[in-house]
């Protein structure tokens, strides 16, 4: 079993930044990729970025590639999502998830997920 806990969300003004964290505990010995998703009220879940744990490979969804950065701290079993130049349309609950596939391909679908975190709320507003 793996537990994922997100943190770092909050209320931020447009143009601001946040660093979201996804801390993993439990059976973290495997090296499957970790994905960040978000879901806004009334909208479908959106896959944002995927990072391999064994090496520093990353994939991004085009809509956020110029503003969001995914990274990891292997020693602490933590994956981060740096979100910059935030806009009101970025308001959502942000989730991290660990895939049960060893590759990131297809990560945006939300399929092939072994574990989900409970999410952290990001609200962008004046």
PDB file of C-alpha atoms in Angstrom:
ATOM      1  CA  UNK A   1       0.000   0.000   0.000  1.00  0.00           C
ATOM      2  CA  UNK A   2       1.069   3.543  -0.744  1.00  0.00           C
ATOM      3  CA  UNK A   3      -0.327   6.678   0.809  1.00  0.00           C
ATOM      4  CA  UNK A   4      -0.142   9.987  -1.036  1.00  0.00           C
ATOM      5  CA  UNK A   5      -0.713  13.285   0.732  1.00  0.00           C
ATOM      6  CA  UNK A   6      -0.884  16.579  -1.126  1.00  0.00           C
ATOM      7  CA  UNK A   7      -0.188  19.950   0.433  1.00  0.00           C
ATOM      8  CA  UNK A   8       0.664  23.496  -0.542  1.00  0.00           C
ATOM      9  CA  UNK A   9      -2.645  24.662  -1.933  1.00  0.00           C
ATOM     10  CA  UNK A  10      -4.372  27.845  -0.896  1.00  0.00           C
ATOM     11  CA  UNK A  11      -5.805  31.153  -1.982  1.00  0.00           C
ATOM     12  CA  UNK A  12      -3.578  33.156  -4.316  1.00  0.00           C
ATOM     13  CA  UNK A  13      -4.059  36.253  -6.433  1.00  0.00           C
ATOM     14  CA  UNK A  14      -3.861  36.094 -10.227  1.00  0.00           C
ATOM     15  CA  UNK A  15      -0.248  36.053 -11.337  1.00  0.00           C
ATOM     16  CA  UNK A  16       0.882  34.379  -8.142  1.00  0.00           C
ATOM     17  CA  UNK A  17       2.671  31.072  -7.614  1.00  0.00           C
ATOM     18  CA  UNK A  18       2.410  28.005  -5.438  1.00  0.00           C
ATOM     19  CA  UNK A  19       4.472  24.889  -4.903  1.00  0.00           C
ATOM     20  CA  UNK A  20       2.332  21.829  -4.400  1.00  0.00           C
ATOM     21  CA  UNK A  21       3.797  18.774  -2.714  1.00  0.00           C
ATOM     22  CA  UNK A  22       2.884  15.112  -2.926  1.00  0.00           C
ATOM     23  CA  UNK A  23       4.435  13.071  -0.136  1.00  0.00           C
ATOM     24  CA  UNK A  24       4.446   9.303  -0.513  1.00  0.00           C
ATOM     25  CA  UNK A  25       4.658   6.818   2.324  1.00  0.00           C
ATOM     26  CA  UNK A  26       4.198   3.107   2.702  1.00  0.00           C
ATOM     27  CA  UNK A  27       5.471   0.734   0.081  1.00  0.00           C
ATOM     28  CA  UNK A  28       7.377   3.217  -2.044  1.00  0.00           C
ATOM     29  CA  UNK A  29      10.033   0.813  -3.245  1.00  0.00           C
ATOM     30  CA  UNK A  30       8.710   0.590  -6.792  1.00  0.00           C
ATOM     31  CA  UNK A  31       9.618   3.159  -9.404  1.00  0.00           C
ATOM     32  CA  UNK A  32       6.343   3.790 -11.188  1.00  0.00           C
ATOM     33  CA  UNK A  33       5.588   7.312 -12.406  1.00  0.00           C
ATOM     34  CA  UNK A  34       3.653   9.946 -10.460  1.00  0.00           C
ATOM     35  CA  UNK A  35       1.071  12.202 -12.082  1.00  0.00           C
ATOM     36  CA  UNK A  36      -0.541  15.503 -11.109  1.00  0.00           C
ATOM     37  CA  UNK A  37      -4.202  16.012 -12.022  1.00  0.00           C
ATOM     38  CA  UNK A  38      -6.700  18.720 -11.283  1.00  0.00           C
ATOM     39  CA  UNK A  39     -10.458  18.920 -11.291  1.00  0.00           C
ATOM     40  CA  UNK A  40     -12.484  22.104 -11.264  1.00  0.00           C
ATOM     41  CA  UNK A  41     -16.162  22.176 -10.264  1.00  0.00           C
ATOM     42  CA  UNK A  42     -18.335  20.952 -13.106  1.00  0.00           C
ATOM     43  CA  UNK A  43     -15.369  20.013 -15.268  1.00  0.00           C
ATOM     44  CA  UNK A  44     -13.628  16.811 -16.197  1.00  0.00           C
ATOM     45  CA  UNK A  45     -10.467  15.770 -14.440  1.00  0.00           C
ATOM     46  CA  UNK A  46      -7.383  17.016 -16.296  1.00  0.00           C
ATOM     47  CA  UNK A  47      -3.984  15.366 -16.342  1.00  0.00           C
ATOM     48  CA  UNK A  48      -1.242  17.994 -16.000  1.00  0.00           C
ATOM     49  CA  UNK A  49       2.165  16.366 -15.796  1.00  0.00           C
ATOM     50  CA  UNK A  50       3.893  13.041 -15.239  1.00  0.00           C
ATOM     51  CA  UNK A  51       7.344  12.287 -13.880  1.00  0.00           C
ATOM     52  CA  UNK A  52       9.335   9.095 -13.889  1.00  0.00           C
ATOM     53  CA  UNK A  53      10.850   8.171 -10.571  1.00  0.00           C
ATOM     54  CA  UNK A  54      13.734   6.083 -11.865  1.00  0.00           C
ATOM     55  CA  UNK A  55      15.145   8.856 -14.040  1.00  0.00           C
ATOM     56  CA  UNK A  56      14.346  12.481 -14.652  1.00  0.00           C
ATOM     57  CA  UNK A  57      11.899  12.079 -17.531  1.00  0.00           C
ATOM     58  CA  UNK A  58       8.844  14.339 -17.559  1.00  0.00           C
ATOM     59  CA  UNK A  59       5.748  14.897 -19.685  1.00  0.00           C
ATOM     60  CA  UNK A  60       3.444  17.910 -19.656  1.00  0.00           C
ATOM     61  CA  UNK A  61       0.019  18.730 -20.959  1.00  0.00           C
ATOM     62  CA  UNK A  62       0.392  21.491 -23.555  1.00  0.00           C
ATOM     63  CA  UNK A  63      -2.015  23.842 -21.789  1.00  0.00           C
ATOM     64  CA  UNK A  64       0.220  24.181 -18.715  1.00  0.00           C
ATOM     65  CA  UNK A  65       3.704  23.322 -20.007  1.00  0.00           C
ATOM     66  CA  UNK A  66       4.883  26.944 -19.975  1.00  0.00           C
ATOM     67  CA  UNK A  67       3.712  27.664 -16.409  1.00  0.00           C
ATOM     68  CA  UNK A  68       3.882  24.398 -14.428  1.00  0.00           C
ATOM     69  CA  UNK A  69       6.972  22.381 -13.494  1.00  0.00           C
ATOM     70  CA  UNK A  70       6.977  18.886 -12.049  1.00  0.00           C
ATOM     71  CA  UNK A  71       9.966  17.681 -10.040  1.00  0.00           C
ATOM     72  CA  UNK A  72      10.849  15.112  -7.418  1.00  0.00           C
ATOM     73  CA  UNK A  73      12.987  14.640  -4.354  1.00  0.00           C
ATOM     74  CA  UNK A  74      13.824  10.968  -4.341  1.00  0.00           C
ATOM     75  CA  UNK A  75      15.351  11.033  -0.897  1.00  0.00           C
ATOM     76  CA  UNK A  76      12.091  12.261   0.580  1.00  0.00           C
ATOM     77  CA  UNK A  77       9.708  10.386  -1.734  1.00  0.00           C
ATOM     78  CA  UNK A  78       8.099  13.691  -2.616  1.00  0.00           C
ATOM     79  CA  UNK A  79       6.919  15.001  -5.973  1.00  0.00           C
ATOM     80  CA  UNK A  80       6.343  18.697  -6.477  1.00  0.00           C
ATOM     81  CA  UNK A  81       4.307  20.791  -8.871  1.00  0.00           C
ATOM     82  CA  UNK A  82       5.439  24.386  -9.177  1.00  0.00           C
ATOM     83  CA  UNK A  83       2.567  26.430 -10.562  1.00  0.00           C
ATOM     84  CA  UNK A  84       3.324  29.946 -11.784  1.00  0.00           C
ATOM     85  CA  UNK A  85       1.381  32.839 -13.281  1.00  0.00           C
ATOM     86  CA  UNK A  86      -1.817  31.469 -11.829  1.00  0.00           C
ATOM     87  CA  UNK A  87      -5.123  32.401 -13.415  1.00  0.00           C
ATOM     88  CA  UNK A  88      -8.700  32.148 -12.143  1.00  0.00           C
ATOM     89  CA  UNK A  89      -9.247  29.209 -14.494  1.00  0.00           C
ATOM     90  CA  UNK A  90      -6.542  27.299 -12.605  1.00  0.00           C
ATOM     91  CA  UNK A  91      -8.878  27.115  -9.603  1.00  0.00           C
ATOM     92  CA  UNK A  92      -9.378  23.428  -8.872  1.00  0.00           C
ATOM     93  CA  UNK A  93      -8.565  20.585  -6.531  1.00  0.00           C
ATOM     94  CA  UNK A  94      -5.115  19.287  -7.423  1.00  0.00           C
ATOM     95  CA  UNK A  95      -4.425  15.588  -6.962  1.00  0.00           C
ATOM     96  CA  UNK A  96      -1.350  13.446  -7.244  1.00  0.00           C
ATOM     97  CA  UNK A  97      -1.498   9.817  -8.206  1.00  0.00           C
ATOM     98  CA  UNK A  98       0.863   6.923  -8.738  1.00  0.00           C
ATOM     99  CA  UNK A  99       0.466   4.925 -11.903  1.00  0.00           C
ATOM    100  CA  UNK A 100       0.330   1.151 -12.061  1.00  0.00           C
ATOM    101  CA  UNK A 101       1.911   1.324 -15.478  1.00  0.00           C
ATOM    102  CA  UNK A 102       5.690   1.793 -15.606  1.00  0.00           C
ATOM    103  CA  UNK A 103       5.409   4.496 -18.279  1.00  0.00           C
ATOM    104  CA  UNK A 104       3.826   7.928 -18.488  1.00  0.00           C
ATOM    105  CA  UNK A 105       2.246   7.318 -21.894  1.00  0.00           C
ATOM    106  CA  UNK A 106      -1.500   7.856 -21.641  1.00  0.00           C
ATOM    107  CA  UNK A 107      -1.277   9.548 -18.251  1.00  0.00           C
ATOM    108  CA  UNK A 108      -3.839  12.238 -19.096  1.00  0.00           C
ATOM    109  CA  UNK A 109      -6.656   9.696 -19.244  1.00  0.00           C
ATOM    110  CA  UNK A 110      -6.546   8.982 -15.538  1.00  0.00           C
ATOM    111  CA  UNK A 111      -6.495   5.266 -16.270  1.00  0.00           C
ATOM    112  CA  UNK A 112      -3.810   2.935 -14.947  1.00  0.00           C
ATOM    113  CA  UNK A 113      -3.765   4.607 -11.537  1.00  0.00           C
ATOM    114  CA  UNK A 114      -2.857   2.525  -8.515  1.00  0.00           C
ATOM    115  CA  UNK A 115      -3.151   5.161  -5.787  1.00  0.00           C
ATOM    116  CA  UNK A 116      -4.725   8.606  -5.463  1.00  0.00           C
ATOM    117  CA  UNK A 117      -4.172  11.335  -2.937  1.00  0.00           C
ATOM    118  CA  UNK A 118      -7.069  13.280  -1.470  1.00  0.00           C
ATOM    119  CA  UNK A 119      -6.179  16.540  -3.133  1.00  0.00           C
ATOM    120  CA  UNK A 120      -5.313  20.094  -2.209  1.00  0.00           C
ATOM    121  CA  UNK A 121      -7.480  23.069  -3.103  1.00  0.00           C
ATOM    122  CA  UNK A 122      -6.040  25.884  -5.201  1.00  0.00           C
ATOM    123  CA  UNK A 123      -8.142  29.020  -5.502  1.00  0.00           C
ATOM    124  CA  UNK A 124      -7.045  31.904  -7.702  1.00  0.00           C
ATOM    125  CA  UNK A 125      -8.983  35.056  -6.987  1.00  0.00           C
ATOM    126  CA  UNK A 126      -8.666  38.713  -6.122  1.00  0.00           C
TER     127      UNK A 126
END
